[in-house]
RNA sequence: GGCGCUAUCGUCUAGGGGUGAGGACGUGAGAUUCUCAAUCUCAAAACCCGGGUUCGAUUCCCGGUAGCGCUGCCA
């Protein structure tokens, strides 16, 4: 007699209070990887019981961020499913029903204490250095009194009776975790309005949605005994728990906005690739079985992911390592895709207009091919690309860093020879450029650095940049496009530079 | 304050009663290249502290310390 295992079902249950932060993104990813690797289901549930803080627009942003990361869900608020609705705000009746059941079975009771009273109790407890927990005042109320006060319309919340027994649960990453009930007060299940409190809603939902594994942040560890109490009161079986460590910032405090870019949408705006982000996030608290491999595709990740290799200690978020992975994935990415992704950045830098034609996109592939290895992410593009769109012969000649090129006899001869030839050459391509260079070499006797450096300065105004034979076709073809910042071709550049350089030399 | 979680190079991590404590990011040096970058090679860099168990602990146990979390009619 083989007992068939219940299907793997996991969920990601964010509150719609803003964009997806890296901590949550990592939780979502681990759930997703586990589901996909185990041929299970990944469920998205929106925890919007706090009506004041939840907004429809935030939910939209959240879904967008998760989807952009490449995580898809099998059941959720937008796609539906057998265990819906998937928004807690639409499940109030369900919570109310289970709350009533608990009151009837004697596991819960109505509490008439006002927030003001409770706050006062809390304060005195704190001032007496006592544990601030609910006194259980309303536990003793007689049936009659309760129904009388309820009928009089007095607002009542519903509280769970915490039993006098150790509340423990096995955790897949932390092992058996136990809590003494002394530290836990009778907490609120339902607010007077009937809206559920978090610790109640999660349990009801996770059970009804048949969640097999609850994988979430370890900030929920201390909440788990409360939830265990709810499971017991309802006579439900516990799911498997796996609590993931926190992601910290470099100063070892919880990662937050003040630490800079920490949300998925921000990373998207920076032009980071989603596969770089998921790869990086996977490395935070998890490692491949061989302990060595760090670059893992989405497929490798799902195939290799295992809860057994999750680490317990918190991890510090390291942007540098994310950038390293991003550079890696940019290198392996088709230029066509990267061009599309960099359009907004180049546009807002003023280098592109609203309409970008096919030829321009093809030309941009050349541009990216030349400068990509100089950037961590796409939004750094405007800087290395500047020398393509901006060239001013006077500035180039006057620039301090170019002084030695202007002043040295040898390099002036190179510039001179080169500029004359360019003027006569017509349109250049890499081959023609190389041929021209070797003519200059023969004429001036300069080679290597002494040959290329003056030419680089003459054509770009800079002492460093991408390889010249990549740059030349970019200049030439770029000049034929109509762009907000017209690109000057080699002949124009050389002419401008020569004019100012010669003038300076005449003195 | 109480309770809980955590502790290996600067950072992410592997490992585990006897190891030259492995890898990666970053850093430094060198090689290559027309420059920068990229690339390649090499190097420096760690078991939080104190007790216990043990022939032997970085590893197991206890305590301390530090960080983080919970202690809400937030989630």
Coordinates of C-alpha atoms (C1' of nucleotides) in Angstrom, one line a residue:
Chain A
X1 CA 0.0 0.0 0.0
X2 CA 1.8 3.1 -1.2
X3 CA 0.6 6.3 0.2
X4 CA 0.7 9.0 -2.5
X5 CA 2.4 12.1 -1.4
X6 CA 0.3 15.3 -1.5
X7 CA 1.3 17.6 -4.4
X8 CA 3.9 20.2 -3.8
X9 CA 2.2 23.6 -3.6
X10 CA 3.9 26.8 -2.5
X11 CA 2.9 30.3 -2.4
X12 CA 4.4 33.8 -2.5
X13 CA 2.1 36.1 -0.4
X14 CA 3.2 39.8 -0.6
X15 CA 1.4 42.8 0.7
X16 CA 0.7 45.3 -2.0
X17 CA 2.4 48.2 -0.3
X18 CA 4.9 49.1 -3.1
X19 CA 7.4 47.7 -5.5
X20 CA 9.0 44.3 -5.0
X21 CA 12.1 44.5 -2.8
X22 CA 15.1 42.2 -3.1
X23 CA 14.2 40.4 0.1
X24 CA 10.8 39.5 -1.2
X25 CA 12.1 38.9 -4.6
X26 CA 14.4 36.3 -3.2
X27 CA 11.5 34.7 -1.3
X28 CA 9.4 34.6 -4.5
X29 CA 12.3 33.1 -6.4
X30 CA 13.0 30.3 -3.9
X31 CA 9.3 29.4 -3.9
X32 CA 9.2 29.4 -7.6
X33 CA 12.4 27.4 -8.0
X34 CA 11.1 24.9 -5.6
X35 CA 7.8 24.6 -7.3
X36 CA 9.2 24.3 -10.8
X37 CA 12.0 21.9 -9.7
X38 CA 9.5 19.7 -7.9
X39 CA 6.8 19.9 -10.6
X40 CA 4.6 21.6 -8.1
X41 CA 2.4 24.7 -8.2
X42 CA 3.4 28.2 -7.5
X43 CA 0.6 30.3 -6.1
X44 CA 0.4 34.1 -5.8
X45 CA -1.7 35.5 -3.0
X46 CA -2.2 39.1 -2.2
X47 CA -2.2 39.9 1.5
X48 CA -4.2 43.1 1.5
X49 CA -6.0 42.9 4.8
X50 CA -4.6 46.2 5.8
X51 CA -6.9 48.3 3.7
X52 CA -5.3 51.6 4.6
X53 CA -1.9 50.6 3.3
X54 CA -2.9 48.5 0.4
X55 CA -3.5 50.0 -3.0
X56 CA -4.6 48.5 -6.3
X57 CA -1.7 50.3 -8.0
X58 CA 0.8 48.7 -5.8
X59 CA -0.6 45.3 -6.6
X60 CA -0.2 46.0 -10.3
X61 CA 3.4 47.1 -9.8
X62 CA 4.1 44.0 -7.7
X63 CA 2.8 41.6 -10.4
X64 CA 4.7 43.4 -13.0
X65 CA 8.0 43.1 -11.1
X66 CA 7.5 39.4 -10.4
X67 CA 6.6 38.7 -14.0
X68 CA 9.6 40.8 -15.2
X69 CA 11.9 38.6 -13.2
X70 CA 10.5 35.7 -15.2
X71 CA 8.6 34.1 -12.4
X72 CA 5.2 32.8 -13.5
X73 CA 2.4 31.6 -11.3
X74 CA -0.2 28.9 -11.7
X75 CA -2.8 30.4 -9.5
X76 CA -3.3 34.0 -8.5
X77 CA -5.5 37.1 -8.4
X78 CA -5.3 37.7 -12.2
X79 CA -5.3 34.1 -13.4
X80 CA -7.7 32.6 -10.9
X81 CA -7.5 29.0 -9.8
X82 CA -9.4 26.3 -7.9
X83 CA -8.7 27.8 -4.5
X84 CA -9.5 31.4 -5.0
X85 CA -10.1 34.2 -4.5
X86 CA -6.5 35.0 -4.2
X87 CA -6.8 38.4 -2.6
X88 CA -7.3 38.4 1.2
X89 CA -9.6 41.4 1.0
X90 CA -12.0 39.2 -1.0
X91 CA -11.9 36.3 1.5
X92 CA -13.4 38.1 4.5
X93 CA -16.4 35.7 4.7
X94 CA -14.1 32.8 4.9
X95 CA -12.1 34.1 7.8
X96 CA -15.3 35.2 9.6
X97 CA -16.7 31.7 9.2
X98 CA -13.6 30.1 10.6
X99 CA -13.4 32.7 13.4
X100 CA -17.0 31.9 14.4
X101 CA -16.2 28.2 14.3
X102 CA -13.4 28.8 16.8
X103 CA -15.6 30.8 19.1
X104 CA -18.2 28.0 19.0
X105 CA -15.6 25.3 19.8
X106 CA -14.3 27.4 22.7
X107 CA -10.9 28.0 21.2
X108 CA -11.6 31.7 20.7
X109 CA -13.5 34.4 22.4
X110 CA -14.9 37.9 21.9
X111 CA -12.9 40.7 23.3
X112 CA -14.4 44.1 24.1
X113 CA -11.2 45.9 25.1
X114 CA -10.7 49.1 23.3
X115 CA -7.4 50.0 21.6
X116 CA -7.0 52.8 24.2
X117 CA -7.2 50.3 27.1
X118 CA -4.9 47.9 25.4
X119 CA -2.4 50.6 24.7
X120 CA -2.5 51.7 28.4
X121 CA -2.0 48.1 29.5
X122 CA 0.9 47.8 27.2
X123 CA 2.5 50.9 28.6
X124 CA 2.2 50.0 32.2
X125 CA 3.6 46.5 31.5
X126 CA 6.5 48.0 29.7
X127 CA 7.2 50.5 32.5
X128 CA 7.1 47.7 35.0
X129 CA 9.5 45.8 32.7
X130 CA 6.9 43.1 32.2
X131 CA 6.2 41.3 29.0
X132 CA 3.5 43.3 27.3
X133 CA 0.9 40.7 26.4
X134 CA -2.8 40.7 26.4
X135 CA -4.1 40.0 29.9
X136 CA -6.9 37.7 28.9
X137 CA -9.3 39.9 30.6
X138 CA -12.3 39.1 28.3
X139 CA -11.6 35.4 28.4
X140 CA -13.6 35.1 31.6
X141 CA -16.7 37.0 30.4
X142 CA -19.9 35.0 30.8
X143 CA -21.9 33.9 27.8
X144 CA -24.7 36.2 28.8
X145 CA -22.6 39.2 29.2
X146 CA -21.0 38.6 25.8
X147 CA -24.2 38.2 24.0
X148 CA -25.7 41.2 25.7
X149 CA -22.8 43.4 24.9
X150 CA -22.7 42.2 21.3
X151 CA -26.4 42.8 20.9
X152 CA -25.9 46.3 22.2
X153 CA -23.6 46.7 19.3
X154 CA -20.4 47.0 21.3
X155 CA -17.4 46.4 19.0
X156 CA -15.7 43.1 19.6
X157 CA -12.6 41.5 18.3
X158 CA -12.0 37.8 18.3
X159 CA -9.1 36.4 20.2
X160 CA -7.5 33.0 20.2
X161 CA -7.0 31.2 23.5
X162 CA -3.3 30.3 23.6
X163 CA -3.0 26.9 25.3
X164 CA -0.6 26.3 28.1
X165 CA 1.7 24.1 26.1
X166 CA 4.9 24.4 24.2
X167 CA 4.3 25.4 20.6
X168 CA 6.9 23.8 18.4
X169 CA 7.3 23.2 14.7
X170 CA 9.9 21.5 12.5
X171 CA 11.6 23.9 10.2
X172 CA 13.3 22.7 7.1
X173 CA 16.2 25.1 7.4
X174 CA 16.4 25.7 11.2
X175 CA 15.3 22.3 12.6
X176 CA 12.8 21.9 15.4
X177 CA 11.9 25.3 16.8
X178 CA 10.0 25.6 20.1
X179 CA 8.4 28.5 21.9
X180 CA 7.1 28.7 25.4
X181 CA 3.4 29.8 25.5
X182 CA 4.2 32.3 28.3
X183 CA 5.6 34.8 25.8
X184 CA 2.5 34.6 23.6
X185 CA -0.7 36.4 24.5
X186 CA -4.1 35.7 23.2
X187 CA -3.9 37.5 19.9
X188 CA -6.5 38.9 17.6
X189 CA -8.0 36.7 15.0
X190 CA -10.6 39.1 13.7
X191 CA -10.8 42.8 14.2
X192 CA -14.2 44.2 15.2
X193 CA -15.0 45.0 11.6
X194 CA -14.5 41.4 10.8
X195 CA -11.2 41.8 8.9
X196 CA -8.7 39.1 9.7
X197 CA -5.4 39.8 11.3
X198 CA -2.3 38.5 9.6
X199 CA -1.6 35.4 11.8
X200 CA -5.1 34.2 11.3
X201 CA -5.5 34.9 7.6
X202 CA -2.3 33.1 6.6
X203 CA -3.2 29.9 8.3
X204 CA -6.7 29.8 6.9
X205 CA -5.4 30.6 3.4
X206 CA -2.4 28.3 3.5
X207 CA -4.7 25.4 4.6
X208 CA -7.5 26.1 2.3
X209 CA -5.1 26.6 -0.6
X210 CA -3.5 23.3 0.3
X211 CA -0.1 24.8 0.6
X212 CA 2.4 22.0 1.3
X213 CA 5.5 24.2 2.0
X214 CA 5.5 27.6 3.5
X215 CA 8.8 29.2 2.4
X216 CA 9.1 32.8 3.7
X217 CA 11.3 35.2 5.5
X218 CA 12.6 34.4 8.9
X219 CA 11.1 37.5 10.3
X220 CA 8.1 35.2 10.5
X221 CA 9.7 32.7 12.8
X222 CA 8.4 34.4 15.9
X223 CA 4.9 34.5 14.4
X224 CA 4.9 30.8 13.6
X225 CA 4.0 29.6 17.1
X226 CA 0.9 31.8 17.0
X227 CA 0.0 30.2 13.7
X228 CA 0.7 26.8 15.0
X229 CA -1.8 27.5 17.7
X230 CA -4.4 28.3 15.1
X231 CA -3.7 25.1 13.1
X232 CA -4.2 23.2 16.3
X233 CA -7.4 24.9 17.3
X234 CA -8.8 24.3 13.9
X235 CA -7.6 20.7 14.0
X236 CA -5.5 21.2 10.9
X237 CA -2.2 19.6 9.9
X238 CA 0.9 21.8 9.8
X239 CA 2.5 22.5 6.5
X240 CA 6.3 22.2 6.1
X241 CA 8.0 25.4 7.1
X242 CA 11.2 26.8 5.7
X243 CA 12.3 30.2 7.0
X244 CA 14.8 32.1 4.9
X245 CA 17.4 34.4 6.4
X246 CA 17.2 38.1 6.0
X247 CA 19.1 40.1 3.4
X248 CA 21.1 42.8 5.0
X249 CA 22.9 45.9 3.7
X250 CA 26.6 46.5 4.0
X251 CA 26.2 48.1 7.4
X252 CA 24.5 44.9 8.6
X253 CA 21.1 46.5 9.1
X254 CA 18.0 45.4 7.3
X255 CA 18.2 46.5 3.6
X256 CA 16.0 49.4 2.9
X257 CA 15.5 52.4 0.6
X258 CA 18.1 54.4 2.3
X259 CA 20.7 51.9 1.1
X260 CA 20.0 52.9 -2.5
X261 CA 18.7 50.6 -5.2
X262 CA 17.0 47.7 -3.5
X263 CA 13.9 47.1 -5.5
X264 CA 13.4 45.1 -8.6
X265 CA 11.9 48.0 -10.6
X266 CA 14.9 50.1 -9.7
X267 CA 17.2 47.4 -11.0
X268 CA 15.1 47.2 -14.2
X269 CA 15.5 50.9 -14.7
X270 CA 19.3 50.5 -14.3
X271 CA 19.2 48.1 -17.2
X272 CA 20.1 45.0 -15.2
X273 CA 19.0 41.8 -16.8
X274 CA 16.4 39.7 -15.0
X275 CA 18.5 36.5 -15.3
X276 CA 21.4 38.2 -13.6
X277 CA 19.2 39.3 -10.8
X278 CA 17.7 35.8 -10.3
X279 CA 21.1 34.2 -10.5
X280 CA 22.5 36.6 -7.9
X281 CA 19.5 36.3 -5.6
X282 CA 19.8 32.5 -5.8
X283 CA 23.3 32.8 -4.4
X284 CA 22.1 34.6 -1.4
X285 CA 21.6 31.9 1.2
X286 CA 21.7 29.0 -1.2
X287 CA 24.5 27.3 -3.1
X288 CA 24.8 24.6 -5.7
X289 CA 25.5 21.0 -4.5
X290 CA 29.1 21.1 -5.7
X291 CA 29.7 24.2 -3.6
X292 CA 31.5 25.9 -6.5
X293 CA 29.3 26.7 -9.4
X294 CA 27.9 30.2 -9.2
X295 CA 26.8 31.0 -12.7
X296 CA 23.6 29.1 -13.2
X297 CA 20.9 29.5 -15.9
X298 CA 17.3 29.6 -14.9
X299 CA 17.0 25.9 -16.0
X300 CA 20.1 24.8 -14.0
X301 CA 18.7 26.7 -11.0
X302 CA 15.3 25.0 -11.1
X303 CA 17.0 21.6 -11.7
X304 CA 19.5 22.0 -8.9
X305 CA 17.5 24.0 -6.3
X306 CA 17.0 22.2 -3.0
X307 CA 15.8 23.4 0.4
X308 CA 18.6 21.3 1.9
X309 CA 21.3 23.7 0.7
X310 CA 19.7 26.8 2.1
X311 CA 21.9 28.5 4.7
X312 CA 20.7 29.9 8.0
X313 CA 22.7 33.0 8.4
X314 CA 21.7 36.4 7.0
X315 CA 23.5 37.6 3.8
X316 CA 24.7 41.0 2.9
X317 CA 23.6 42.3 -0.4
X318 CA 26.6 43.0 -2.7
X319 CA 25.9 45.1 -5.7
X320 CA 29.4 44.5 -7.1
X321 CA 28.7 40.8 -7.4
X322 CA 25.4 41.5 -9.0
X323 CA 27.1 43.7 -11.5
X324 CA 29.6 40.9 -12.2
X325 CA 26.8 38.5 -13.1
X326 CA 25.1 41.2 -15.1
X327 CA 28.2 41.8 -17.2
X328 CA 28.4 38.0 -17.7
X329 CA 24.8 37.8 -18.9
X330 CA 25.2 40.9 -21.1
X331 CA 28.1 39.3 -22.9
X332 CA 26.0 36.2 -23.7
X333 CA 23.0 38.2 -24.7
X334 CA 22.0 39.0 -28.4
X335 CA 22.9 42.6 -29.2
X336 CA 19.5 43.0 -30.7
X337 CA 17.9 42.5 -27.3
X338 CA 20.4 44.8 -25.6
X339 CA 19.8 47.5 -28.1
X340 CA 16.0 47.4 -27.4
X341 CA 16.7 47.6 -23.7
X342 CA 19.1 50.5 -23.9
X343 CA 16.8 52.7 -26.1
X344 CA 15.2 54.4 -23.1
X345 CA 18.6 55.3 -21.5
X346 CA 20.0 56.6 -24.7
X347 CA 16.9 58.5 -25.4
X348 CA 16.8 60.3 -22.0
X349 CA 20.5 61.1 -22.5
X350 CA 19.4 63.0 -25.6
X351 CA 21.2 60.8 -28.0
X352 CA 18.1 59.3 -29.6
X353 CA 14.8 60.8 -30.7
X354 CA 11.4 59.3 -30.1
X355 CA 11.5 57.3 -33.4
X356 CA 14.3 54.9 -33.8
X357 CA 14.5 53.3 -37.2
X358 CA 15.8 49.9 -38.3
X359 CA 19.1 51.3 -39.5
X360 CA 19.7 53.1 -36.3
X361 CA 19.0 50.0 -34.3
X362 CA 21.5 48.1 -36.4
X363 CA 24.0 50.8 -36.0
X364 CA 23.5 50.7 -32.2
X365 CA 24.4 47.1 -32.3
X366 CA 27.9 48.2 -33.5
X367 CA 27.9 50.8 -30.7
X368 CA 27.0 48.3 -28.0
X369 CA 29.5 45.8 -29.4
X370 CA 32.2 48.4 -28.9
X371 CA 31.3 49.7 -25.4
X372 CA 29.5 46.9 -23.7
X373 CA 32.5 45.6 -21.8
X374 CA 33.0 49.0 -20.2
X375 CA 29.7 49.0 -18.3
X376 CA 28.2 47.1 -15.4
X377 CA 24.7 47.8 -16.6
X378 CA 22.9 49.5 -19.4
X379 CA 22.2 52.8 -17.7
X380 CA 25.9 53.5 -17.6
X381 CA 25.9 53.6 -21.4
X382 CA 25.7 57.4 -21.9
X383 CA 29.2 57.9 -20.5
X384 CA 31.2 55.6 -22.7
X385 CA 29.0 56.5 -25.7
X386 CA 29.5 60.2 -25.4
X387 CA 32.6 60.3 -27.6
X388 CA 30.5 59.0 -30.5
X389 CA 27.9 61.7 -30.3
X390 CA 30.0 64.5 -29.1
X391 CA 33.2 65.7 -30.7
X392 CA 34.6 69.2 -30.8
X393 CA 38.0 69.8 -32.4
X394 CA 38.8 72.9 -30.4
X395 CA 38.0 71.1 -27.1
X396 CA 40.0 68.1 -28.2
X397 CA 43.1 70.2 -29.0
X398 CA 42.8 72.3 -25.8
X399 CA 42.2 69.4 -23.4
X400 CA 44.9 69.0 -20.8
X401 CA 45.1 65.2 -21.3
X402 CA 45.9 65.7 -25.0
X403 CA 48.7 68.1 -24.5
X404 CA 51.6 65.8 -25.2
X405 CA 50.0 64.7 -28.5
X406 CA 49.7 68.3 -29.6
X407 CA 53.2 69.2 -28.5
X408 CA 55.1 66.2 -29.6
X409 CA 56.8 66.5 -32.9
X410 CA 56.3 62.8 -33.7
X411 CA 52.6 62.6 -33.0
X412 CA 52.0 65.8 -34.8
X413 CA 53.4 64.3 -37.9
X414 CA 51.2 61.3 -37.4
X415 CA 48.1 63.5 -37.0
X416 CA 49.1 65.5 -40.0
X417 CA 49.7 62.5 -42.3
X418 CA 46.5 60.8 -41.1
X419 CA 44.3 63.8 -41.4
X420 CA 45.4 64.5 -45.0
X421 CA 44.7 60.9 -46.0
X422 CA 41.4 60.8 -44.3
X423 CA 40.3 63.9 -46.2
X424 CA 41.1 62.3 -49.5
X425 CA 39.9 58.8 -48.6
X426 CA 36.1 59.1 -48.7
X427 CA 34.1 56.7 -46.6
X428 CA 36.0 54.4 -44.4
X429 CA 35.4 50.9 -43.1
X430 CA 37.6 48.8 -40.9
X431 CA 39.7 47.5 -43.8
X432 CA 40.2 50.9 -45.4
X433 CA 41.1 52.3 -42.0
X434 CA 43.7 49.7 -41.5
X435 CA 45.2 50.3 -44.9
X436 CA 45.3 54.0 -44.2
X437 CA 47.0 53.4 -40.9
X438 CA 49.7 51.4 -42.4
X439 CA 50.3 54.1 -44.9
X440 CA 50.7 56.5 -42.1
X441 CA 53.1 54.1 -40.4
X442 CA 55.2 53.9 -43.5
X443 CA 55.3 57.6 -43.9
X444 CA 56.1 58.5 -40.3
X445 CA 57.9 55.5 -39.1
X446 CA 55.7 55.4 -36.0
X447 CA 54.1 52.3 -34.9
X448 CA 52.1 50.7 -32.0
X449 CA 51.2 53.1 -29.3
X450 CA 52.9 56.1 -30.9
X451 CA 50.9 55.5 -34.0
X452 CA 47.5 54.8 -32.6
X453 CA 47.4 57.2 -29.7
X454 CA 47.6 60.5 -31.8
X455 CA 45.0 59.1 -34.2
X456 CA 42.7 58.2 -31.3
X457 CA 43.0 61.7 -29.9
X458 CA 42.4 63.3 -33.3
X459 CA 39.3 61.2 -33.9
X460 CA 37.8 61.1 -30.4
X461 CA 39.4 63.8 -28.4
X462 CA 40.1 61.2 -25.8
X463 CA 43.1 59.2 -24.7
X464 CA 41.1 56.1 -24.1
X465 CA 38.1 54.3 -25.4
X466 CA 37.1 51.3 -27.5
X467 CA 39.4 49.9 -30.2
X468 CA 39.8 52.3 -33.1
X469 CA 38.8 49.9 -35.8
X470 CA 35.5 49.4 -34.0
X471 CA 35.0 53.1 -33.6
X472 CA 35.7 54.0 -37.2
X473 CA 32.7 52.2 -38.8
X474 CA 30.6 53.6 -36.0
X475 CA 31.5 57.1 -36.8
X476 CA 31.1 56.6 -40.5
X477 CA 27.8 54.9 -40.5
X478 CA 26.5 57.0 -37.6
X479 CA 27.1 60.1 -39.7
X480 CA 24.6 58.9 -42.3
X481 CA 21.8 58.6 -39.7
X482 CA 19.6 61.5 -38.7
X483 CA 20.0 61.8 -35.0
X484 CA 19.3 64.5 -32.5
X485 CA 23.1 64.8 -31.9
X486 CA 24.5 64.2 -35.4
X487 CA 27.5 61.9 -35.4
X488 CA 30.6 63.4 -37.2
X489 CA 32.4 61.1 -39.5
X490 CA 36.1 60.5 -39.5
X491 CA 36.8 63.1 -42.2
X492 CA 35.0 65.8 -40.2
X493 CA 36.7 64.9 -37.0
X494 CA 40.1 64.9 -38.6
X495 CA 39.5 68.2 -40.4
X496 CA 38.3 69.9 -37.2
X497 CA 41.2 68.6 -35.2
X498 CA 43.8 69.4 -37.7
X499 CA 42.5 73.0 -38.0
X500 CA 42.9 73.7 -34.3
X501 CA 46.0 71.6 -33.9
X502 CA 47.8 73.3 -36.8
X503 CA 46.8 76.7 -35.6
X504 CA 48.3 75.9 -32.2
X505 CA 51.4 74.6 -33.8
X506 CA 51.9 77.8 -35.9
X507 CA 52.6 79.8 -32.7
Chain B
rG1 C1' 13.1 44.3 29.1
rG2 C1' 11.3 39.2 27.5
rC3 C1' 11.5 35.5 23.7
rG4 C1' 13.6 33.8 19.2
rC5 C1' 17.1 33.4 15.0
rU6 C1' 22.2 33.9 13.4
rA7 C1' 27.9 33.9 13.6
rU8 C1' 34.2 30.7 8.1
rC9 C1' 38.6 35.8 4.1
rG10 C1' 36.0 43.0 3.3
rU11 C1' 31.4 40.4 0.9
rC12 C1' 28.7 35.7 -1.0
rU13 C1' 29.8 30.8 0.3
rA14 C1' 32.0 25.2 0.5
rG15 C1' 33.5 22.1 4.2
rG16 C1' 33.6 19.4 8.5
rG17 C1' 36.3 16.0 15.3
rG18 C1' 42.7 15.5 12.6
rU19 C1' 42.2 19.7 5.9
rG20 C1' 47.9 23.2 2.8
rA21 C1' 40.1 25.4 5.5
rG22 C1' 38.2 25.1 -1.1
rG23 C1' 35.5 28.4 -4.8
rA24 C1' 33.4 33.3 -6.3
rC25 C1' 33.0 38.9 -6.1
rG26 C1' 36.0 42.7 -4.8
rU27 C1' 41.3 44.2 -4.0
rG28 C1' 46.8 44.1 -5.4
rA29 C1' 50.6 42.5 -8.9
rG30 C1' 52.0 40.6 -13.7
rA31 C1' 51.0 39.2 -18.9
rU32 C1' 48.5 40.6 -23.4
rU33 C1' 46.5 44.9 -26.4
rC34 C1' 46.8 51.3 -29.9
rU35 C1' 44.6 53.3 -24.7
rC36 C1' 40.7 52.2 -21.0
rA37 C1' 38.1 48.0 -20.5
rA38 C1' 37.8 42.9 -21.3
rU39 C1' 40.8 38.4 -21.0
rC40 C1' 44.6 35.2 -18.7
rU41 C1' 48.1 34.2 -14.5
rC42 C1' 49.6 34.9 -9.7
rA43 C1' 49.0 37.0 -4.7
rA44 C1' 47.1 38.8 0.0
rA45 C1' 42.8 37.8 2.8
rA46 C1' 38.6 33.9 7.3
rC47 C1' 36.8 29.6 11.2
rC48 C1' 33.5 36.1 17.0
rC49 C1' 35.2 35.4 22.3
rG50 C1' 35.4 32.2 26.8
rG51 C1' 34.7 27.6 29.0
rG52 C1' 33.5 22.3 28.5
rU53 C1' 33.6 17.2 26.0
rU54 C1' 37.8 14.8 23.5
rC55 C1' 44.2 12.2 22.5
rG56 C1' 42.6 16.3 19.3
rA57 C1' 38.0 21.2 18.2
rU58 C1' 36.9 26.0 13.4
rU59 C1' 33.4 21.7 13.5
rC60 C1' 29.7 19.0 19.2
rC61 C1' 27.7 21.3 24.1
rC62 C1' 27.2 25.6 27.4
rG63 C1' 27.9 30.8 28.3
rG64 C1' 29.2 35.7 26.6
rU65 C1' 29.2 39.3 22.8
rA66 C1' 27.3 41.3 18.5
rG67 C1' 23.7 41.7 14.5
rC68 C1' 18.8 40.8 13.1
rG69 C1' 13.7 39.6 14.1
rC70 C1' 9.1 39.2 17.1
rU71 C1' 6.9 41.2 21.4
rG72 C1' 0.3 45.5 17.2
rC73 C1' -7.0 45.7 16.0
rC74 C1' 1.1 45.9 10.4
rA75 C1' 2.3 42.1 7.3

